[in-house]
Amino acid sequence: MSQHVLRRERAREGSPWTGMWAVVAKEMADNLTSARMHILELLIALTAVGAVYGAIQEIMNTISEDRFLFLKLFTEGRLPMPAFLEFLGFLVPLLAIAMSFDAINGEFNRRTMSRILAQPIYRDALLFGKFLAHLFTLALVLTAIWLLIIGLGIVRLGLPPSGEEMARLLWFLLATIFYGGIWLALAMVLSIEFRQPATAALSAIAVWLFFAVFWKMIANVLAPVISPVRYGFPEEQLRLVQTQLFLWRLSPNTLYGEIAMALLRPEIRVMGFISPVQLSGAILGTPLPLSQSLLLVWPQMTGLVAATILLFALGYVLFQRQEIRA
Amino acid sequence: MAEEYVIETRGLTKEYDGTVAVRDLNLRVRKGEVFGVLGPNGSGKTTTILMLLGLTDPTAGEMRVLGFDPMRQPLSVKARVGYLPDQVGFYDELTARENLIYIAKLNGIPRKEAYRRIDEALAQMGLADVADRPVATFSRGMRQRLGLAEILIKRPQLVILDEPTQGLDPQAAREFLDIIRDLRSHGISVLLASHLLYQVQAVCDRVGLFHKGRMVLEGTVQELARQILGGGYRVQVEAEGPREILLQALRKVPDTLSVQPVNGRVYELLAQRDVRPEAAQAVVQAGGKLLSLMLEEPNLEEIYARYFQEVEHESARAAA
Ligand SMILES: Nc1ncnc2c1ncn2[C@@H]1O[C@H](COP(=O)(O)OP(=O)(O)OP(=O)(O)O)[C@@H](O)[C@H]1O
Ligand SMILES: [Mg+2]
């Protein structure tokens, strides 16, 4: 049998990005006009307003001499309303999954796939175009919410944010978009793997639930198995905590939580040894400059982006191999 | 490979783990012709088309479409070939025009030119009035025509249609055939896969019959008729006169394979070509009175049925 099978090794004609911007434009238009997205955007906006009002009241009540009031808009909650940051932890994945769970299988189910791929484009353009469009949409929605919150803050607190605050908030926005990116990539992979959009959506939500709710519990059970404390030496204790932390950080939720904490609470000087929830206890003295806070969570940022790229690459390989016949 | 062929494959083979969908296919479609692809369900027609468009990789073999290799130059091929899949779908929430605009953008057609071509194509397909209605409201026939409009805006050199008339009413199907003829008159080559043999015979210059992944027959309908039916032309002669004499005279008509008396004054000749003039002459020379002559041309349905009858016989014999 002849060796034409080795087609992937051969050079392909033209650019893999031919037609990508057409896909981006179409997908963004779809996203921005779909009822599904409007409902979610409304939900997020309402949550933001509610949570930020709570935060503002809390800030007003404590009348502290804080340099970083605007950052508190995101981290302060007023019981029973949690801080907006916590809402973001699950609203962003929800938004991302809602956009991407039927990205590829939807084209198959509508029988548009073979028609689209019969145009002079590569599959790369379709997949990457969709991912980019969804990422841009996410960025657009999140930026709008950011502006809304900062606007509310300016009106209610009666002062503009400082340059340092704006810089931190921008980095936080960027990190939140990256956090969304990982869920976009996951939902995309599932939309390639499963022909039924409902199956893809449910599995994406299952993965999210797993990391949001169960992973820490599982990690806490696993850690002593991996690094047992036999004699109670401090080194053993340390290793146990390190193992636990390592396991936690396999979850995007933990990574995002740590990044958010470092960016929104300049006082935080260490990431580790103590869980982010207990971090307020570790506050020592003066706040860090932004560059130092960034340095602190640079590995987490890189981790988020790397995981996104890995997931996307997996989706890419799966999609290239797929038979396009419905 | 030669320029006169728009499609040329050599030893094209596609295996899906275990099953062979297309086996050692040597297909040649000439420039400007309408080529019909026939064959039972699962005989490899759609798989062949997908390979020609570079949408699925062959396991082995070589091919050229419009002189390009679909595996290495898929963009060049897909920019010049219009494809109507067997199940056409559109974005239901978008209008017909918006659907076409997306396709035009994917083809990199400049905006102004694209709008002009879209208006033209929609008008040509009789969709001008519904151009701004969401496709969700379209009937099956309208979608099919929108699929053709999409092909037209690419200005293709070759059009590949996979069962384009399935589910169309007779009137719409006839219009579809007219469109195919129109394409050919503009010098566009067409590859048409279909199960509707009558339609294939009506528009195709040549046909290929697929069976279990192989192309088992290929040629014009006349050629296939000669090969399978041993002729295929039926001439019915109605004549008055002594039966035995007439029968003898008709048997001597050149290129005639058999003569059967049908009833009273009717005789049926099976011939390799249209032998009406010779038959008329024979009747008159034998002293008979010629009342009527009727020609039945070779029929693809018959060829198809006969071929698969023989295949069945042979496999039954092989089993016994
Ligand atoms: N993805 C796949 N995996 C395994 N087998 C496949 C796959 N796609 C097609 N086949 C097989 O390949 C063979 C040829 O299928 P193909 O669709 O080309 O037939 P067809 O001639 O177009 O049939 P139809 O007239 O029903 O459209 C069939 O036996 C089919 O089962
Ligand atoms: Mg088919």
XYZ file of C-alpha atoms and ligand atoms in Angstrom:
678
model
C 0.000 0.000 0.000
C 1.333 3.407 -0.867
C 2.444 5.905 1.716
C -0.013 8.718 1.106
C -1.263 8.174 4.601
C 1.514 10.401 5.850
C -0.302 13.452 4.641
C 0.079 15.412 7.857
C 3.813 15.432 7.389
C 3.518 17.214 4.089
C 3.439 20.949 3.775
C 0.004 22.427 3.495
C -0.763 25.126 1.006
C -1.690 28.601 2.239
C -2.246 29.971 5.705
C -4.242 28.178 8.378
C -5.782 31.530 9.315
C -7.474 32.146 5.965
C -11.072 33.008 6.759
C -10.543 33.149 10.513
C -11.705 36.734 10.892
C -14.879 35.979 9.004
C -15.567 33.260 11.567
C -14.730 35.621 14.437
C -17.089 38.295 13.133
C -19.941 35.861 12.610
C -19.545 34.184 15.981
C -19.337 37.475 17.846
C -22.469 38.718 16.136
C -24.178 35.453 17.141
C -23.026 35.766 20.724
C -24.022 39.353 21.109
C -27.504 38.768 19.758
C -28.359 35.425 21.323
C -31.014 35.272 24.025
C -28.872 32.821 25.984
C -26.135 35.429 26.335
C -28.523 38.255 27.123
C -29.953 36.333 30.064
C -26.491 35.628 31.438
C -25.327 39.187 30.941
C -28.375 40.433 32.814
C -27.728 37.948 35.598
C -24.132 39.068 35.931
C -25.015 42.754 35.858
C -27.661 42.296 38.544
C -25.293 40.300 40.716
C -22.615 42.905 40.266
C -24.905 45.735 41.290
C -26.204 43.815 44.295
C -22.798 42.683 45.499
C -21.176 46.062 44.975
C -23.932 47.877 46.864
C -23.342 45.499 49.724
C -19.620 46.151 49.534
C -20.118 49.920 49.469
C -22.292 49.814 52.579
C -19.734 47.679 54.322
C -16.956 50.084 53.341
C -18.986 53.093 54.516
C -19.739 51.464 57.853
C -16.166 50.632 58.729
C -14.905 54.109 57.789
C -11.380 52.833 57.594
C -8.510 54.843 56.220
C -7.908 52.446 53.366
C -5.852 53.338 50.316
C -7.537 50.668 48.254
C -11.249 51.255 48.555
C -11.953 50.378 44.954
C -10.352 46.982 45.306
C -12.687 46.329 48.221
C -15.649 46.712 45.895
C -14.730 43.270 44.622
C -13.635 41.578 47.811
C -16.019 42.880 50.460
C -19.306 41.185 51.068
C -22.166 42.188 53.286
C -23.919 39.207 54.737
C -25.832 37.373 53.436
C -24.489 38.644 50.116
C -21.013 37.267 49.284
C -18.362 39.433 47.648
C -18.557 39.882 43.866
C -15.269 38.041 43.537
C -16.939 34.887 44.779
C -19.760 35.313 42.319
C -17.230 35.706 39.539
C -15.719 32.369 40.524
C -18.768 30.615 39.150
C -20.391 33.178 36.864
C -17.364 33.295 34.576
C -17.263 29.514 34.046
C -21.013 29.552 33.520
C -20.723 32.268 30.889
C -17.840 30.477 29.178
C -19.598 27.119 29.159
C -22.840 28.673 27.939
C -21.002 30.123 24.959
C -18.919 27.147 23.912
C -20.722 23.946 24.816
C -22.306 23.712 21.363
C -19.558 25.415 19.384
C -18.632 22.426 17.237
C -21.385 19.876 17.716
C -23.885 22.643 16.955
C -22.426 22.958 13.469
C -22.763 19.223 12.970
C -26.314 19.142 14.256
C -27.355 22.007 12.039
C -25.615 20.224 9.164
C -23.604 23.314 8.389
C -20.222 21.737 9.063
C -19.588 20.144 5.679
C -20.856 23.240 3.905
C -18.534 25.530 5.866
C -15.494 23.291 5.540
C -16.124 23.015 1.812
C -15.147 26.680 1.627
C -11.484 27.516 1.117
C -10.534 27.516 4.809
C -8.785 25.057 7.102
C -10.413 23.576 10.161
C -7.909 25.589 12.173
C -9.610 28.805 11.138
C -13.008 27.570 12.275
C -11.827 26.290 15.647
C -9.521 29.162 16.456
C -11.985 31.716 15.147
C -14.683 30.380 17.412
C -12.411 30.328 20.417
C -11.207 33.881 19.791
C -14.728 35.163 19.215
C -15.906 33.642 22.470
C -12.903 35.016 24.304
C -13.541 38.493 22.876
C -17.189 38.290 23.871
C -16.200 37.268 27.365
C -13.733 40.140 27.526
C -16.377 42.548 26.293
C -18.953 41.460 28.855
C -16.459 41.460 31.721
C -15.081 44.856 30.752
C -18.588 46.271 30.705
C -19.220 44.879 34.188
C -15.895 46.335 35.357
C -16.806 49.765 34.119
C -20.216 49.431 35.736
C -18.698 48.560 39.093
C -16.066 51.273 38.951
C -18.714 53.759 37.890
C -20.905 52.751 40.812
C -17.897 53.104 43.075
C -17.117 56.601 41.844
C -20.715 57.705 42.315
C -21.235 56.172 45.745
C -17.782 56.663 47.267
C -17.450 60.094 45.755
C -13.835 59.774 44.615
C -12.011 58.397 41.586
C -9.797 55.303 41.759
C -6.063 55.882 42.039
C -3.643 54.893 39.304
C -2.412 51.970 41.380
C -5.966 50.768 41.885
C -6.741 51.029 38.181
C -3.604 49.095 37.308
C -4.490 46.344 39.774
C -8.069 46.226 38.541
C -6.885 45.944 34.948
C -4.627 43.036 35.778
C -7.469 41.455 37.684
C -9.714 41.896 34.633
C -7.086 40.230 32.483
C -6.741 37.337 34.930
C -10.511 36.907 34.990
C -10.596 36.738 31.185
C -7.854 34.080 31.256
C -9.820 32.194 33.884
C -12.772 32.282 31.483
C -10.472 31.118 28.693
C -9.758 27.836 30.391
C -13.472 27.074 30.700
C -14.017 28.124 27.107
C -11.321 25.703 25.998
C -12.798 22.927 28.137
C -16.322 23.471 26.828
C -14.900 23.561 23.299
C -13.134 20.213 23.748
C -16.347 18.687 25.072
C -18.329 20.152 22.172
C -15.933 18.345 19.830
C -15.999 15.088 21.744
C -19.759 14.827 22.278
C -22.230 15.085 19.445
C -25.040 15.969 21.837
C -24.815 19.568 23.084
C -26.671 18.574 26.258
C -24.037 15.953 27.048
C -21.264 18.482 26.443
C -22.941 21.096 28.637
C -23.583 18.657 31.468
C -20.047 17.302 31.425
C -18.631 20.817 31.443
C -20.776 21.699 34.420
C -19.788 18.453 36.109
C -16.098 19.329 35.714
C -16.731 22.783 37.075
C -18.664 21.413 40.072
C -15.903 18.923 40.697
C -13.299 21.663 40.958
C -15.496 24.188 42.709
C -16.899 21.883 45.374
C -15.176 18.535 45.597
C -11.574 19.006 44.617
C -10.414 20.578 47.867
C -12.069 17.825 49.877
C -10.480 15.163 47.718
C -7.097 16.905 47.891
C -7.333 17.026 51.652
C -7.930 13.293 51.761
C -5.231 12.520 49.208
C -2.504 14.710 50.677
C -1.859 12.614 53.832
C -1.763 9.486 51.662
C 0.917 10.977 49.420
C 2.874 12.692 52.193
C 2.077 10.869 55.415
C 2.952 12.390 58.790
C 4.472 9.451 60.717
C 6.400 11.008 63.541
C 5.017 14.519 63.646
C 8.288 16.185 62.626
C 7.871 19.764 61.417
C 9.433 18.754 58.064
C 6.724 16.159 57.630
C 4.022 18.655 58.473
C 5.526 21.068 55.992
C 5.628 18.449 53.267
C 2.010 17.574 53.933
C 0.938 21.190 53.575
C 3.004 21.556 50.428
C 1.450 18.457 48.898
C -1.973 19.719 49.787
C -1.277 23.081 48.246
C 0.112 21.470 45.112
C -3.044 19.405 44.743
C -5.274 22.410 45.299
C -3.438 24.279 42.611
C -4.347 21.668 40.040
C -7.737 23.340 40.113
C -8.250 26.479 38.042
C -10.498 27.805 40.792
C -7.614 27.789 43.269
C -5.295 29.466 40.790
C -7.807 32.166 40.055
C -8.564 32.658 43.733
C -4.879 33.161 44.525
C -4.349 35.574 41.657
C -7.390 37.585 42.652
C -6.261 37.718 46.268
C -2.765 38.910 45.425
C -4.049 41.563 43.054
C -6.947 42.845 45.119
C -5.253 42.687 48.529
C -1.896 44.399 48.221
C -1.134 43.503 51.873
C -0.724 39.855 50.998
C 2.967 38.949 50.892
C 2.956 35.162 50.719
C 0.979 32.682 48.763
C 1.085 29.207 50.139
C 1.369 27.691 53.575
C -2.033 29.082 54.447
C -5.161 28.768 52.394
C -6.327 31.879 50.551
C -9.368 31.987 52.790
C -7.235 32.305 55.851
C -4.876 34.675 54.166
C -6.233 37.745 55.875
C -4.551 36.366 58.988
C -1.172 36.530 57.283
C -1.277 40.209 56.637
C 1.885 41.772 57.808
C 2.520 45.471 57.642
C 2.642 47.560 54.543
C 1.077 46.738 51.163
C 3.212 45.431 48.305
C 3.731 47.363 45.095
C 1.876 45.963 42.095
C 4.998 44.501 40.535
C 5.660 42.456 43.668
C 2.064 41.245 43.870
C 2.279 40.220 40.226
C 5.517 38.393 40.818
C 3.847 36.546 43.670
C 1.167 35.037 41.423
C 3.056 34.919 38.137
C 3.290 31.115 38.284
C -0.472 30.905 38.818
C -1.101 33.180 35.820
C 1.232 31.139 33.664
C -0.491 27.995 34.888
C -3.918 29.263 33.836
C -2.712 30.226 30.378
C -0.742 27.009 29.929
C -3.758 24.894 30.881
C -5.878 26.827 28.387
C -3.348 26.245 25.627
C -3.111 22.552 26.480
C -6.869 22.098 26.420
C -7.125 23.992 23.168
C -4.393 21.842 21.632
C -6.276 18.728 22.704
C -9.425 20.092 21.066
C -7.432 20.901 17.951
C -6.119 17.373 17.614
C -9.552 15.853 18.228
C -11.152 18.158 15.698
C -8.556 17.528 12.997
C -9.187 13.813 13.258
C -12.933 14.055 13.205
C -14.915 12.740 10.264
C -16.893 15.677 9.027
C -19.791 13.548 7.856
C -22.660 14.102 10.266
C -2.056 14.434 -15.496
C -3.885 15.743 -18.512
C -5.694 19.056 -18.491
C -8.848 17.787 -20.152
C -9.983 16.034 -16.991
C -11.418 18.037 -14.118
C -11.351 14.991 -11.862
C -8.836 12.227 -12.136
C -8.200 9.587 -9.492
C -5.821 6.648 -9.506
C -6.195 3.737 -7.151
C -8.143 5.864 -4.705
C -8.960 3.848 -1.599
C -10.593 4.692 1.706
C -10.796 2.318 4.620
C -12.664 2.945 7.828
C -11.163 0.688 10.419
C -11.990 -2.667 8.928
C -14.498 -1.721 6.271
C -13.498 -0.519 2.842
C -15.688 2.356 1.720
C -13.946 3.039 -1.586
C -11.664 0.542 -3.279
C -9.108 1.241 -5.982
C -11.149 3.894 -7.728
C -10.060 5.200 -11.117
C -12.468 7.969 -11.921
C -12.131 10.469 -14.738
C -14.483 13.314 -15.360
C -13.910 15.386 -18.478
C -14.015 19.096 -18.617
C -17.500 20.400 -19.343
C -19.351 17.143 -18.888
C -22.036 16.124 -16.437
C -20.994 12.894 -14.783
C -23.538 10.847 -12.851
C -22.538 8.668 -9.919
C -24.970 5.879 -9.145
C -25.004 3.026 -6.710
C -26.865 1.484 -3.807
C -26.714 2.951 -0.297
C -23.294 2.636 1.225
C -21.523 2.025 -2.057
C -19.023 4.828 -1.462
C -20.427 7.791 -3.382
C -20.357 10.313 -0.550
C -16.974 9.065 0.665
C -15.533 9.610 -2.812
C -16.905 13.141 -2.912
C -15.474 13.968 0.511
C -12.051 12.778 -0.609
C -12.232 14.848 -3.783
C -12.835 17.934 -1.663
C -10.021 17.141 0.741
C -12.538 16.774 3.556
C -11.408 13.273 4.376
C -8.039 11.663 3.749
C -7.783 8.685 1.424
C -6.031 5.603 2.740
C -4.209 5.197 -0.557
C -4.198 6.466 -4.080
C -3.772 9.679 -5.940
C -6.148 12.297 -7.236
C -6.278 15.576 -9.098
C -9.172 17.963 -9.051
C -8.895 20.814 -11.566
C -5.224 19.955 -11.650
C -4.753 20.356 -7.882
C -4.092 17.729 -5.268
C -6.949 17.963 -2.725
C -4.697 16.634 0.019
C -1.946 19.189 -0.422
C -3.788 22.068 -2.005
C -7.224 21.898 -0.424
C -7.708 25.664 -0.494
C -7.132 25.888 -4.243
C -9.548 23.029 -4.803
C -12.222 24.335 -2.468
C -12.033 27.854 -3.899
C -12.942 26.495 -7.339
C -15.335 23.694 -6.559
C -18.918 24.209 -5.452
C -20.293 21.481 -3.200
C -23.866 20.762 -2.224
C -23.821 18.130 0.556
C -26.494 15.460 0.757
C -27.903 17.128 3.847
C -27.733 20.883 3.498
C -28.116 22.962 6.626
C -28.064 26.689 7.149
C -27.979 28.973 10.135
C -31.709 29.076 10.731
C -31.729 32.327 12.666
C -29.911 34.183 9.904
C -31.570 35.315 6.694
C -30.792 33.776 3.312
C -28.704 36.806 2.435
C -26.770 36.730 5.717
C -25.985 33.057 5.207
C -24.580 33.825 1.778
C -22.615 36.816 3.057
C -20.833 34.544 5.523
C -19.903 32.147 2.746
C -18.717 35.007 0.531
C -16.508 36.255 3.369
C -15.054 32.789 3.908
C -14.220 32.790 0.210
C -12.524 36.144 0.528
C -14.763 37.753 -2.098
C -14.561 41.554 -1.800
C -17.642 43.047 -0.185
C -19.075 44.965 -3.122
C -18.517 42.137 -5.562
C -20.001 39.700 -3.052
C -23.200 41.729 -2.684
C -23.575 41.895 -6.435
C -23.065 38.166 -6.862
C -25.430 37.380 -4.002
C -28.247 39.447 -5.505
C -27.622 37.802 -8.831
C -27.546 34.277 -7.444
C -30.659 34.787 -5.309
C -32.532 36.128 -8.310
C -31.359 33.257 -10.474
C -32.596 30.747 -7.908
C -35.919 32.531 -7.516
C -35.208 33.490 -3.941
C -35.058 37.255 -4.404
C -38.382 37.804 -2.624
C -37.414 35.821 0.451
C -33.789 36.926 0.615
C -34.291 38.732 3.903
C -36.362 36.074 5.640
C -34.733 33.805 8.225
C -33.863 30.451 6.726
C -35.901 28.811 9.517
C -38.994 29.662 7.473
C -37.697 27.984 4.312
C -39.084 24.797 2.797
C -36.837 21.978 1.783
C -36.817 23.016 -1.839
C -35.961 26.595 -0.940
C -33.025 25.437 1.158
C -31.815 23.302 -1.685
C -31.984 26.271 -4.011
C -30.203 28.422 -1.455
C -27.474 25.784 -1.449
C -27.165 26.201 -5.202
C -27.117 29.987 -4.866
C -24.233 29.572 -2.454
C -22.375 27.531 -5.063
C -22.998 30.152 -7.733
C -21.463 33.028 -5.771
C -18.164 31.150 -5.826
C -18.167 31.107 -9.639
C -17.002 27.485 -9.621
C -15.371 25.536 -12.417
C -16.690 22.275 -11.052
C -19.856 21.576 -9.110
C -20.347 18.484 -6.968
C -23.917 17.678 -6.027
C -24.717 14.865 -3.583
C -28.310 13.759 -4.057
C -29.544 17.268 -4.750
C -33.066 16.341 -5.770
C -34.011 14.071 -2.896
C -37.152 15.307 -1.245
C -38.019 17.749 -3.996
C -41.403 17.766 -5.676
C -41.413 16.785 -9.384
C -41.651 20.375 -10.561
C -38.763 21.501 -8.332
C -36.703 18.497 -9.384
C -37.254 19.365 -13.030
C -36.145 22.934 -12.364
C -33.078 21.565 -10.668
C -32.216 19.530 -13.728
C -32.628 22.628 -15.874
C -30.173 24.431 -13.621
C -27.667 21.621 -14.032
C -28.020 21.838 -17.820
C -27.567 25.561 -17.523
C -24.349 25.076 -15.590
C -23.043 22.822 -18.309
C -23.930 25.307 -21.004
C -21.700 27.751 -19.151
C -18.822 25.315 -19.357
C -19.037 24.194 -15.723
C -18.377 20.514 -15.126
C -20.759 18.681 -12.823
C -20.460 15.563 -10.706
C -23.898 14.402 -9.675
C -24.568 11.585 -7.213
C -28.131 10.423 -7.210
C -30.492 7.514 -6.794
C -33.024 8.905 -9.214
C -31.959 7.087 -12.350
C -34.417 8.749 -14.632
C -33.018 12.152 -13.685
C -29.449 10.981 -14.022
C -30.175 9.705 -17.488
C -31.858 12.980 -18.373
C -28.884 15.223 -17.589
C -25.717 13.159 -17.504
C -23.290 12.717 -20.364
C -21.694 9.735 -18.729
C -22.391 7.718 -15.614
C -20.430 5.528 -13.247
C -22.038 2.747 -11.272
C -20.625 2.116 -7.798
C -21.002 -1.157 -6.004
C -19.370 -2.012 -2.689
C -16.781 0.715 -3.057
C -15.812 -0.093 -6.626
C -16.827 1.604 -9.822
C -18.117 -1.431 -11.667
C -19.467 0.255 -14.804
C -18.647 3.453 -16.564
C -19.672 5.128 -19.782
C -22.563 6.671 -21.637
C -25.974 5.132 -21.173
C -25.742 3.670 -24.682
C -22.414 2.066 -23.899
C -23.728 0.584 -20.683
C -26.839 -0.643 -22.452
C -24.727 -2.430 -25.033
C -22.610 -3.923 -22.296
C -25.366 -5.008 -19.913
C -28.485 -5.349 -22.007
C -26.614 -6.321 -25.144
C -28.340 -3.501 -26.955
C -31.020 -1.715 -25.198
C -32.837 -0.235 -28.159
C -36.334 -1.608 -28.495
C -38.242 -1.042 -31.685
C -41.895 -1.946 -31.856
C -43.092 -2.618 -35.345
C -46.784 -2.741 -36.105
C -47.348 -4.304 -39.510
C -49.943 -6.288 -41.461
C -48.895 -9.301 -43.469
C -48.025 -12.985 -43.208
C -46.480 -13.477 -39.824
C -43.690 -15.913 -40.655
C -42.460 -13.889 -43.599
C -42.417 -10.681 -41.606
C -40.604 -12.345 -38.739
C -37.971 -13.682 -41.069
C -37.506 -10.335 -42.754
C -37.176 -8.507 -39.456
C -34.607 -10.964 -38.166
C -32.379 -10.013 -41.040
C -32.305 -6.338 -40.046
C -28.658 -5.504 -39.244
C -27.613 -5.014 -35.586
C -30.777 -6.702 -34.431
C -30.361 -9.224 -31.656
C -33.810 -10.720 -31.418
C -37.326 -10.372 -32.702
C -40.383 -11.327 -30.684
C -43.952 -11.347 -31.863
C -45.903 -9.498 -29.177
C -49.482 -9.836 -30.312
C -51.513 -9.830 -33.519
C -49.559 -7.431 -35.654
C -46.948 -6.147 -33.260
C -43.307 -7.312 -33.245
C -40.592 -6.230 -30.878
C -36.980 -5.912 -32.015
C -34.081 -5.722 -29.610
C -31.203 -3.899 -31.292
C -27.878 -2.286 -30.645
C -28.984 0.962 -32.193
C -31.984 2.715 -33.645
C -32.938 0.411 -36.501
C -36.286 1.956 -37.437
C -35.388 2.838 -41.059
C -34.070 -0.654 -41.781
C -37.034 -2.280 -40.092
C -39.460 -0.218 -42.130
C -37.658 -1.146 -45.292
C -37.692 -4.838 -44.357
C -41.443 -4.819 -43.768
C -42.161 -3.110 -47.057
C -39.817 -5.331 -49.030
C -41.442 -8.431 -47.521
C -44.754 -7.198 -48.866
C -46.189 -6.172 -45.532
C -48.083 -3.015 -44.630
C -46.308 -0.855 -42.120
C -48.741 0.683 -39.628
C -46.449 2.185 -36.971
C -42.928 2.259 -35.583
C -42.005 3.004 -32.023
C -38.579 3.376 -30.441
C -37.780 2.821 -26.808
C -34.282 4.052 -25.978
C -32.067 2.205 -23.541
C -33.083 2.864 -20.028
C -30.822 3.351 -17.040
C -33.372 1.797 -14.696
C -33.243 -1.348 -16.734
C -29.457 -1.406 -16.873
C -29.273 -0.896 -13.135
C -31.828 -3.595 -12.351
C -30.236 -6.054 -14.762
C -26.757 -5.456 -13.442
C -27.736 -6.165 -9.856
C -29.815 -9.186 -10.908
C -26.727 -10.632 -12.484
C -24.625 -9.838 -9.464
C -27.138 -11.631 -7.295
C -27.221 -14.634 -9.597
C -23.484 -14.833 -9.603
C -23.164 -14.611 -5.847
C -25.907 -17.232 -5.494
C -24.025 -19.466 -7.901
C -20.799 -18.870 -6.044
C -22.497 -19.793 -2.777
C -23.915 -23.003 -4.222
N -17.084 7.495 9.640
C -17.258 6.264 9.168
N -16.825 5.202 9.882
C -16.974 3.960 9.418
N -17.560 3.655 8.264
C -18.021 4.650 7.501
C -17.901 5.997 7.911
N -18.445 6.776 6.955
C -18.881 5.930 5.994
N -18.637 4.666 6.304
C -18.957 3.489 5.494
O -18.494 3.688 4.208
C -19.352 3.095 3.260
C -19.661 4.067 2.152
O -20.482 5.100 2.627
P -20.956 6.312 1.724
O -21.637 7.285 2.588
O -19.827 6.780 0.909
O -22.027 5.656 0.792
P -23.013 6.335 -0.243
O -22.764 5.654 -1.525
O -22.899 7.800 -0.211
O -24.419 5.883 0.327
P -25.838 6.628 0.264
O -26.418 6.301 -1.050
O -26.596 5.961 1.357
O -25.600 8.063 0.486
C -20.557 2.620 4.028
O -20.442 1.228 4.189
C -20.443 3.318 5.341
O -20.949 2.506 6.364
Mg -24.252 9.415 0.227
